[in-house]
mmCIF file of C-alpha atoms in Angstrom:
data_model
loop_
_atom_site.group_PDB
_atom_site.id
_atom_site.type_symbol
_atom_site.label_atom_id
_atom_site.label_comp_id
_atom_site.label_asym_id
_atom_site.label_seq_id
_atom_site.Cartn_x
_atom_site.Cartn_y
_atom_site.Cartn_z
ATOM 1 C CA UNK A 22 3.639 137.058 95.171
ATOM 2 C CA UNK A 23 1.103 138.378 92.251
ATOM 3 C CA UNK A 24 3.194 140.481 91.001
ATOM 4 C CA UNK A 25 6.372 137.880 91.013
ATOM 5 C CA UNK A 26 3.712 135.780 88.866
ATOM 6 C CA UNK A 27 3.131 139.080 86.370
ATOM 7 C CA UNK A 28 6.774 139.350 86.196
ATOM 8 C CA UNK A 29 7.699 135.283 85.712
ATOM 9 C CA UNK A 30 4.342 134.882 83.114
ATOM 10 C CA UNK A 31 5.746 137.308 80.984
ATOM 11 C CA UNK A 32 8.961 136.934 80.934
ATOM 12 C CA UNK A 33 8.138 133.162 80.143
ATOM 13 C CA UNK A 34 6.272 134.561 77.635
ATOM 14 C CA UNK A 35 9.242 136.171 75.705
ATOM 15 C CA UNK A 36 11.038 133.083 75.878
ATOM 16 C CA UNK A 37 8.217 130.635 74.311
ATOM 17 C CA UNK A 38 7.911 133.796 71.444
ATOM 18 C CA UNK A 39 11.531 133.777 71.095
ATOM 19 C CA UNK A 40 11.718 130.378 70.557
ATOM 20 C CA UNK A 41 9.176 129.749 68.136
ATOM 21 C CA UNK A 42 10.143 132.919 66.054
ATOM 22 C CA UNK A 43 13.659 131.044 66.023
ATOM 23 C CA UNK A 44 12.101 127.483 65.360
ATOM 24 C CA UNK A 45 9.521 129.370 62.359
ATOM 25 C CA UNK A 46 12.659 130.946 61.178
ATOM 26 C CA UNK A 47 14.138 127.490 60.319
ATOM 27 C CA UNK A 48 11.915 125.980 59.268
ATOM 28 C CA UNK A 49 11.012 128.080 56.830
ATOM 29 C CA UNK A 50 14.397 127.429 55.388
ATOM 30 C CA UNK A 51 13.473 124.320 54.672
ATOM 31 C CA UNK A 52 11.962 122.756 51.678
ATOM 32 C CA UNK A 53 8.578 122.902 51.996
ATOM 33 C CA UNK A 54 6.887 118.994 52.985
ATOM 34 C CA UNK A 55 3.898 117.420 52.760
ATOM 35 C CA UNK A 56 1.717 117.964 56.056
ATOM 36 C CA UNK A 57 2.723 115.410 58.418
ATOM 37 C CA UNK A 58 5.873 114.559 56.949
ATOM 38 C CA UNK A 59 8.185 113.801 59.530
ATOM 39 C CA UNK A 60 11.372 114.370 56.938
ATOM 40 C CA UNK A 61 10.864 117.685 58.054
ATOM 41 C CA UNK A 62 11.941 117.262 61.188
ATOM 42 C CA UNK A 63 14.918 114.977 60.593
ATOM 43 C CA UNK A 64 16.269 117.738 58.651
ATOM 44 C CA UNK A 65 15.627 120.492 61.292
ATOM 45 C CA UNK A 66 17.532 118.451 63.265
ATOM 46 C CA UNK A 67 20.631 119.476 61.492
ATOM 47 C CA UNK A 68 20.094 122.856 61.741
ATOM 48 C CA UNK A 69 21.449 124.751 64.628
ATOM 49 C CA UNK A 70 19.039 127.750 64.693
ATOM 50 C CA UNK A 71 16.401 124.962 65.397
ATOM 51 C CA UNK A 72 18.217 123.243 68.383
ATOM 52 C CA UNK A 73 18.997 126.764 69.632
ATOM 53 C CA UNK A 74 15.462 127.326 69.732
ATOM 54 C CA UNK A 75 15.034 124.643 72.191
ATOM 55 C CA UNK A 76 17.450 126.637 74.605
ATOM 56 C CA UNK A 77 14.728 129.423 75.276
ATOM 57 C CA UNK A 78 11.736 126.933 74.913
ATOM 58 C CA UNK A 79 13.015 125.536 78.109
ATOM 59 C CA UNK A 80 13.653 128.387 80.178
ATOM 60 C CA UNK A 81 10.455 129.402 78.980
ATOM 61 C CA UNK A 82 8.597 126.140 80.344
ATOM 62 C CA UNK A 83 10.594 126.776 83.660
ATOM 63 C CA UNK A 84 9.340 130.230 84.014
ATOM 64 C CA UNK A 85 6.149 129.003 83.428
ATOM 65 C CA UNK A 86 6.414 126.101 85.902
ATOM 66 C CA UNK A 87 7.580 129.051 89.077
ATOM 67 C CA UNK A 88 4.787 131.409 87.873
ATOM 68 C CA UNK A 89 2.269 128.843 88.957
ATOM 69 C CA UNK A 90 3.722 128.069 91.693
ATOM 70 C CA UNK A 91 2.845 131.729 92.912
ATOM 71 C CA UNK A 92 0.139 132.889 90.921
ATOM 72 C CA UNK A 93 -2.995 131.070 89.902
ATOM 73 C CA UNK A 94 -3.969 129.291 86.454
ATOM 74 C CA UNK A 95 -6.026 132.138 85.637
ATOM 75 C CA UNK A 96 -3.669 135.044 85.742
ATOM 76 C CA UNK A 97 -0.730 133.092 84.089
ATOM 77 C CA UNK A 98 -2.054 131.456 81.426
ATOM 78 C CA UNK A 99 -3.686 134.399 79.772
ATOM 79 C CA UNK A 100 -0.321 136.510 80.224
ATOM 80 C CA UNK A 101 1.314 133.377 78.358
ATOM 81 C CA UNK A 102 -0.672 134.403 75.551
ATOM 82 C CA UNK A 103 1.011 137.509 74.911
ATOM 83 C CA UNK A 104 3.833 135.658 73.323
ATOM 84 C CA UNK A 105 2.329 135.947 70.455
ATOM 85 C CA UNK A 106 2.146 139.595 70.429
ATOM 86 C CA UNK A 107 6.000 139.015 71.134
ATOM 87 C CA UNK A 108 6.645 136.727 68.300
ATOM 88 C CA UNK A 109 4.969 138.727 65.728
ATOM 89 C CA UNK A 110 8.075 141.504 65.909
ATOM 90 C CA UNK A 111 11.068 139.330 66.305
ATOM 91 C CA UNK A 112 9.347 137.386 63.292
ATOM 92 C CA UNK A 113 9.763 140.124 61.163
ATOM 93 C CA UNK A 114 13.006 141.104 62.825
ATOM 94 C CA UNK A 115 14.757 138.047 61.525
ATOM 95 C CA UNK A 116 13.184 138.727 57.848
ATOM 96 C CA UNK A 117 14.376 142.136 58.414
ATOM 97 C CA UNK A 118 10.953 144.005 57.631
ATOM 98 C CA UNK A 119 8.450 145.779 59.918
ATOM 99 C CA UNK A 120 5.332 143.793 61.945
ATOM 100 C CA UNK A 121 2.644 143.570 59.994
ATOM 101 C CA UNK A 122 -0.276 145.918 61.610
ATOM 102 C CA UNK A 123 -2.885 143.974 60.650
ATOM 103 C CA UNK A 124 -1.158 140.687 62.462
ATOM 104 C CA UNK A 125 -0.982 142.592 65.816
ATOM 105 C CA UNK A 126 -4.445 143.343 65.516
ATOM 106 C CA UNK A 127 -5.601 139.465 64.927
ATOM 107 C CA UNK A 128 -3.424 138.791 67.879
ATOM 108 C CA UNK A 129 -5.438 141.256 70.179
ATOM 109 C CA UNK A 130 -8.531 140.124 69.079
ATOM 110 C CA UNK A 131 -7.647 136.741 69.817
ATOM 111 C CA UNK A 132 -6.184 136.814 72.648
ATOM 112 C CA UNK A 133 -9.237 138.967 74.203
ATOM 113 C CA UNK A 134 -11.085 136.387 73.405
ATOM 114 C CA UNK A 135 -9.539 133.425 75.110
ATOM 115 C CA UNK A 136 -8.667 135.232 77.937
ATOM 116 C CA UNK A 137 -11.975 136.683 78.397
ATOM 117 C CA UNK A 138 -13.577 132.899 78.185
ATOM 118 C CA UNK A 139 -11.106 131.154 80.675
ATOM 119 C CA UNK A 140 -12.318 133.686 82.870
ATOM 120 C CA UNK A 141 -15.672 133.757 82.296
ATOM 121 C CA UNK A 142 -15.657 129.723 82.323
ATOM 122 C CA UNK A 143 -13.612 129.908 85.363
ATOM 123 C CA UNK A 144 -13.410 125.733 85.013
ATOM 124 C CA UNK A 145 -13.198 123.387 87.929
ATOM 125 C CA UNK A 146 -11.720 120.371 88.899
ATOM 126 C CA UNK A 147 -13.750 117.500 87.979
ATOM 127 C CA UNK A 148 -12.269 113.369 88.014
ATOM 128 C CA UNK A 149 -8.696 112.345 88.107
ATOM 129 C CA UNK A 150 -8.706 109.646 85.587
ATOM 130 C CA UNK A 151 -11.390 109.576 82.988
ATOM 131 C CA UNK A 152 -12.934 106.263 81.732
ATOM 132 C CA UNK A 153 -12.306 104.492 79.215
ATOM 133 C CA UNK A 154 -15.446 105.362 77.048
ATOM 134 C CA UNK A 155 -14.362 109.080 77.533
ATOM 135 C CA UNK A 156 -10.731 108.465 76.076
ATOM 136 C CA UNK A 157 -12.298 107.412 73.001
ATOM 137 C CA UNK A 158 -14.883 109.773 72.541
ATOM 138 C CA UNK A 159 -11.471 112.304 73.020
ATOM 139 C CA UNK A 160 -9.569 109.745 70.194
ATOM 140 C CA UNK A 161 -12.836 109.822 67.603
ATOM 141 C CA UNK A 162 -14.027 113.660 68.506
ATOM 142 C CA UNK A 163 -10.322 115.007 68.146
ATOM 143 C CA UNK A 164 -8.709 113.202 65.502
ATOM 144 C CA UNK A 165 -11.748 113.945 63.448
ATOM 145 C CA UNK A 166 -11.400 117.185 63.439
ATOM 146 C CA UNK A 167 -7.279 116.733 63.179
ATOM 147 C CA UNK A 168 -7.970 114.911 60.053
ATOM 148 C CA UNK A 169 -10.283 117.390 58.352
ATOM 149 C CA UNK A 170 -7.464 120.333 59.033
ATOM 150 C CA UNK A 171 -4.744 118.197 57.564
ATOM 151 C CA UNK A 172 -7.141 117.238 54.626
ATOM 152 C CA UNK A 173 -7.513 121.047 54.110
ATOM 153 C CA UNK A 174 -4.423 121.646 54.897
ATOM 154 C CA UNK A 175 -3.273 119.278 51.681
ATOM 155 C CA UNK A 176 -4.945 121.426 49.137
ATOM 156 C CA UNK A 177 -4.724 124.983 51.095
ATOM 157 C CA UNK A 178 -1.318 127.125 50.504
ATOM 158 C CA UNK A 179 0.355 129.812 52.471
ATOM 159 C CA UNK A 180 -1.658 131.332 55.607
ATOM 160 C CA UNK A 181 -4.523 129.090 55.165
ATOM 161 C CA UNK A 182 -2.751 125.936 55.060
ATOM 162 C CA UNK A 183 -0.903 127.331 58.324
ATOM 163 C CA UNK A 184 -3.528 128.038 60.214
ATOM 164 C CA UNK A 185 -5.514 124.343 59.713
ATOM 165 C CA UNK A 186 -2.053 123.175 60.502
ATOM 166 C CA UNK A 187 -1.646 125.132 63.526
ATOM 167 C CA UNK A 188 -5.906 124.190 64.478
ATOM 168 C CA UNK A 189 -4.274 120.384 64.314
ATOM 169 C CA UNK A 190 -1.546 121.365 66.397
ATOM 170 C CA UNK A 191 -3.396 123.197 68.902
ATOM 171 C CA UNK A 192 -5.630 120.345 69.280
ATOM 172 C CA UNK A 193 -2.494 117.690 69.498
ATOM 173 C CA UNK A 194 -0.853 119.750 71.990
ATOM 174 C CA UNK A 195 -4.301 119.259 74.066
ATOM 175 C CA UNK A 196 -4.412 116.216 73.886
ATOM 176 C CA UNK A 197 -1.016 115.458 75.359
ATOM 177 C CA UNK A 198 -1.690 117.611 77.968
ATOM 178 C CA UNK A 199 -4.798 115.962 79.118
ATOM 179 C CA UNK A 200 -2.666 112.746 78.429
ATOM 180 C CA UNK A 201 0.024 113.919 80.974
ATOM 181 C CA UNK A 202 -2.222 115.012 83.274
ATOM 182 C CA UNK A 203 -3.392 111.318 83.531
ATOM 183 C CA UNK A 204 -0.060 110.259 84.574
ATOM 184 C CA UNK A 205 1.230 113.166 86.448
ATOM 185 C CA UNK A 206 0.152 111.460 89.982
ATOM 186 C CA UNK A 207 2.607 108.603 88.426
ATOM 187 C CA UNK A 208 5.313 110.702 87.225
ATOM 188 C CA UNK A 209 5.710 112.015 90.709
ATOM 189 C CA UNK A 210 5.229 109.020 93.169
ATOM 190 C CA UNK A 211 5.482 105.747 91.303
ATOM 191 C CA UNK A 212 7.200 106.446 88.110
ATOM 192 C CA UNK A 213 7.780 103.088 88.034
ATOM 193 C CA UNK A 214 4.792 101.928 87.118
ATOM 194 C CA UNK A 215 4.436 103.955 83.994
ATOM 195 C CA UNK A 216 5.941 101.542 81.865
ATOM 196 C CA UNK A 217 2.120 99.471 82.056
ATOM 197 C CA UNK A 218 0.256 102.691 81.394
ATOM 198 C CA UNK A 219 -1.009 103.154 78.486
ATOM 199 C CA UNK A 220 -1.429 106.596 78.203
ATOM 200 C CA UNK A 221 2.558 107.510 78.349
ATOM 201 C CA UNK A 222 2.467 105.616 75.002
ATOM 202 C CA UNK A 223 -0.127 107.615 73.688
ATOM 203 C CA UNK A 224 1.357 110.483 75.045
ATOM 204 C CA UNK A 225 5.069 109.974 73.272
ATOM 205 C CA UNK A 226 2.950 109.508 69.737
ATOM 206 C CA UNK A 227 0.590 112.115 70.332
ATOM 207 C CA UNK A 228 3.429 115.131 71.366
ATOM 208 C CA UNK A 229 6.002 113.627 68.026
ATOM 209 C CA UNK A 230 2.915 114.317 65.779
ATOM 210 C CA UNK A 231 2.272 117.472 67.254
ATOM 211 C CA UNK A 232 6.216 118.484 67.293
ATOM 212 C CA UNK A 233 6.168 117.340 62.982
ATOM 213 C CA UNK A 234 2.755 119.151 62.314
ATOM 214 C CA UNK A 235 4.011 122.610 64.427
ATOM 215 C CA UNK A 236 7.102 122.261 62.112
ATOM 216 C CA UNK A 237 4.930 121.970 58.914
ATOM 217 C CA UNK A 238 2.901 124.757 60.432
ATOM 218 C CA UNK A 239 5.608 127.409 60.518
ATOM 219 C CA UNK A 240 6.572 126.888 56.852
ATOM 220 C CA UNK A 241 3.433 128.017 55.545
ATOM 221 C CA UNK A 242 3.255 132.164 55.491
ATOM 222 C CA UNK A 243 4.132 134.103 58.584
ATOM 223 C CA UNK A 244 4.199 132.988 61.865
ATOM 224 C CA UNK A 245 0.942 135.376 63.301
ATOM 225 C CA UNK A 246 -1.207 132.473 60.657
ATOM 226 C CA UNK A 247 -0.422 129.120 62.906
ATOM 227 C CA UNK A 248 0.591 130.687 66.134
ATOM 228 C CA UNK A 249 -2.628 132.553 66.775
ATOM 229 C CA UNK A 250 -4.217 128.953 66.114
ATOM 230 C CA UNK A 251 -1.888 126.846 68.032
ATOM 231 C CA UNK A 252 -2.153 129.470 70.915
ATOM 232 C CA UNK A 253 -6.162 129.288 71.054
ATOM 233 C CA UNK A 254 -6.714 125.855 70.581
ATOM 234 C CA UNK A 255 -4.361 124.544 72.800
ATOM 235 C CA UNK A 256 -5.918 125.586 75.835
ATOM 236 C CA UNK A 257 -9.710 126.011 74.425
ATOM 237 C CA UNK A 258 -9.683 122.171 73.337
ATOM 238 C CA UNK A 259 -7.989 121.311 76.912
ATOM 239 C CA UNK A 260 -11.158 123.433 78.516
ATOM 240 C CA UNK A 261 -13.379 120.928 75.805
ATOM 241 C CA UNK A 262 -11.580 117.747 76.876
ATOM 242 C CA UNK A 263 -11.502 118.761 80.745
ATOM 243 C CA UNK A 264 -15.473 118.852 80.201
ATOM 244 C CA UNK A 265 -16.310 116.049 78.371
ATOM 245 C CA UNK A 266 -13.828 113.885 79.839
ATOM 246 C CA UNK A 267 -12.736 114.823 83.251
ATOM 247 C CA UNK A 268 -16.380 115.526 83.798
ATOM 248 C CA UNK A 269 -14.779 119.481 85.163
ATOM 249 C CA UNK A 270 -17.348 122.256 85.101
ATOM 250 C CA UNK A 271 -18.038 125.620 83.686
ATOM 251 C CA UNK A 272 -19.446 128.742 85.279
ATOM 252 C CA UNK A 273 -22.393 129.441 82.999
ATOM 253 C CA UNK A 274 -24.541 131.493 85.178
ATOM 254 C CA UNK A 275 -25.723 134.972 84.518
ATOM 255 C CA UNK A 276 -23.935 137.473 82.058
ATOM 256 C CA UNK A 277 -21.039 134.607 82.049
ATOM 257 C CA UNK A 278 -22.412 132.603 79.664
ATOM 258 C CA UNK A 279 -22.890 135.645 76.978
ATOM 259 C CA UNK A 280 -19.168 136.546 77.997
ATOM 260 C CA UNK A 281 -18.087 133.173 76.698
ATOM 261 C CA UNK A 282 -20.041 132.770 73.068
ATOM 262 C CA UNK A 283 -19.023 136.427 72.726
ATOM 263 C CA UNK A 284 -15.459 134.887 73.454
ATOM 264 C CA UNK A 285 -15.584 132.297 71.129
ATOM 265 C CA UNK A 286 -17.109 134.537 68.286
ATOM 266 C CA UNK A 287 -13.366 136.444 69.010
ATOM 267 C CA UNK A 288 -11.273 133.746 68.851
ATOM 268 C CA UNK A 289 -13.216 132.380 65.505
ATOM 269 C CA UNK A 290 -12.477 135.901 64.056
ATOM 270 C CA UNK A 291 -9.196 135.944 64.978
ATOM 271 C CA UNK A 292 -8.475 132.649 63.497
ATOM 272 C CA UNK A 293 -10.045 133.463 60.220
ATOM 273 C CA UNK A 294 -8.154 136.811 60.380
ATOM 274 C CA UNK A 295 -5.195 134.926 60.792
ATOM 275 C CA UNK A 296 -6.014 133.021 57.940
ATOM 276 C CA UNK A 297 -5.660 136.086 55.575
ATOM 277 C CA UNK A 298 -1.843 137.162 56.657
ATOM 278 C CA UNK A 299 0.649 137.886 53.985
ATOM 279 C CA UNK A 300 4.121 137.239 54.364
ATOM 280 C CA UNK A 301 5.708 140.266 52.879
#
């Protein structure tokens, strides 16, 4: 059954990098927009490169969904992460050039980094439902920090202003899954009473902004810039938010805890590397 995981993580894998190599593609086609602006994505919506891109983003998601089934959070999610080393190629296969070296590299060190700190954190369940107090220490923490990367983002150009765009994104796309978490138990036995829950509200806004800024991301130099961010702070800020607001824990015993700031000091390089990428 492990190695019907291995098999289903990657493959998922090539889908997700196929699709956003297809959705970076168009996008990039585009006129370039204002972070946030959700033009963007009304045009997109006319193109059909973009829709096709949905096509393997769903298979992709499926795969996903049957490799946990069999194997366990900890072995698929970090084989997940070598879509990026995927989308990196057929990225420069639809511009018709060669992979940048120096992009593959970033994506290594990044995605040695994550891996090695879910792990190392090995993180455990904590409550189902956080409080109140907690959601809006998640609202005032994260969109904080969402709205110093788009301020950035405003004056920053290229690879620079995709990676603070792809930070945001990584950190919207966390949210929504903590969000959707929330209601899961819901979704599954009384979807009827999600109508009166909040959080499927927040949840719609929160995954459109994230769908616009993701957009915005991928027009801003090549795809290894906002991917690499979007790929590491997607699940880091869900580890952050499982913490501080499902009250889950950490292992942080031992040689563990030096394992995960080493971690993080590769995923911060591999961000900043990202931030350096040239598009030719």
């Amino acid at each position: 059954m492990t190695l019907f995981a291995v098999l289903l993580g990657l493959a998922s894998a090539l889908f997700f990098a196929f699709s956003s190599a297809l959705e970076q593609h168009a996008a990039k086609q585009e006129k370039p927009t204002r972070a946030g602006d959700p033009r963007l994505l009304i045009r997109l919506l006319h193109r059909p490169l973009w829709l096709f891109g949905g096509i393997p983003d769903a298979i992709g998601t499926g795969l996903q969904a049957v490799a946990l089934r069999f194997g366990p959070l900890a072995l698929v999610e970090p084989l997940l992460m070598s879509g990026l080393f995927m989308a990196i190629p057929l990225e420069a296969a639809l511009e018709k050039r060669r992979p940048h070296a120096k992009d593959l590299i970033l994506a290594g060190v990044a995605i040695i980094g994550l891996a090695a700190f879910l792990i190392a954190a090995n993180p455990r369940a904590g409550v189902e439902q956080p409080s109140t107090l907690a959601w809006l220490g998640v609202g005032v923490v994260g969109g904080g920090l969402i709205a110093i990367c788009l301020l950035g983002a405003w004056r920053a150009r290229d690879a620079h202003r995709g990676t603070l765009l792809g930070i945001a994104t990584g950190l919207l796309y966390a949210v929504a899954a903590a969000l959707l978490k929330t209601i899961s138990e819901d979704l599954t036995r009384h979807p009827w009473t999600l109508l009166a829950n909040w959080h499927l509200y927040a949840l719609i806004v929160v995954g459109a902004a994230a769908l616009v800024l993701n957009q915005n991301a991928y027009q801003s130099g090549p795809i290894a810039a906002p991917l690499t961010a979007i790929t590491l702070l997607d699940p880091f800020g869900g580890v952050m938010i499982g913490v501080f607001a499902f009250h889950e824990t950490l292992s942080t015993d031992g040689p563990r805890l030096v394992i995960e700031i080493v971690a993080v000091i590769l995923m911060i390089v591999g961000i900043s590397l990202a931030s350096t990428t040239r598009s030719k």
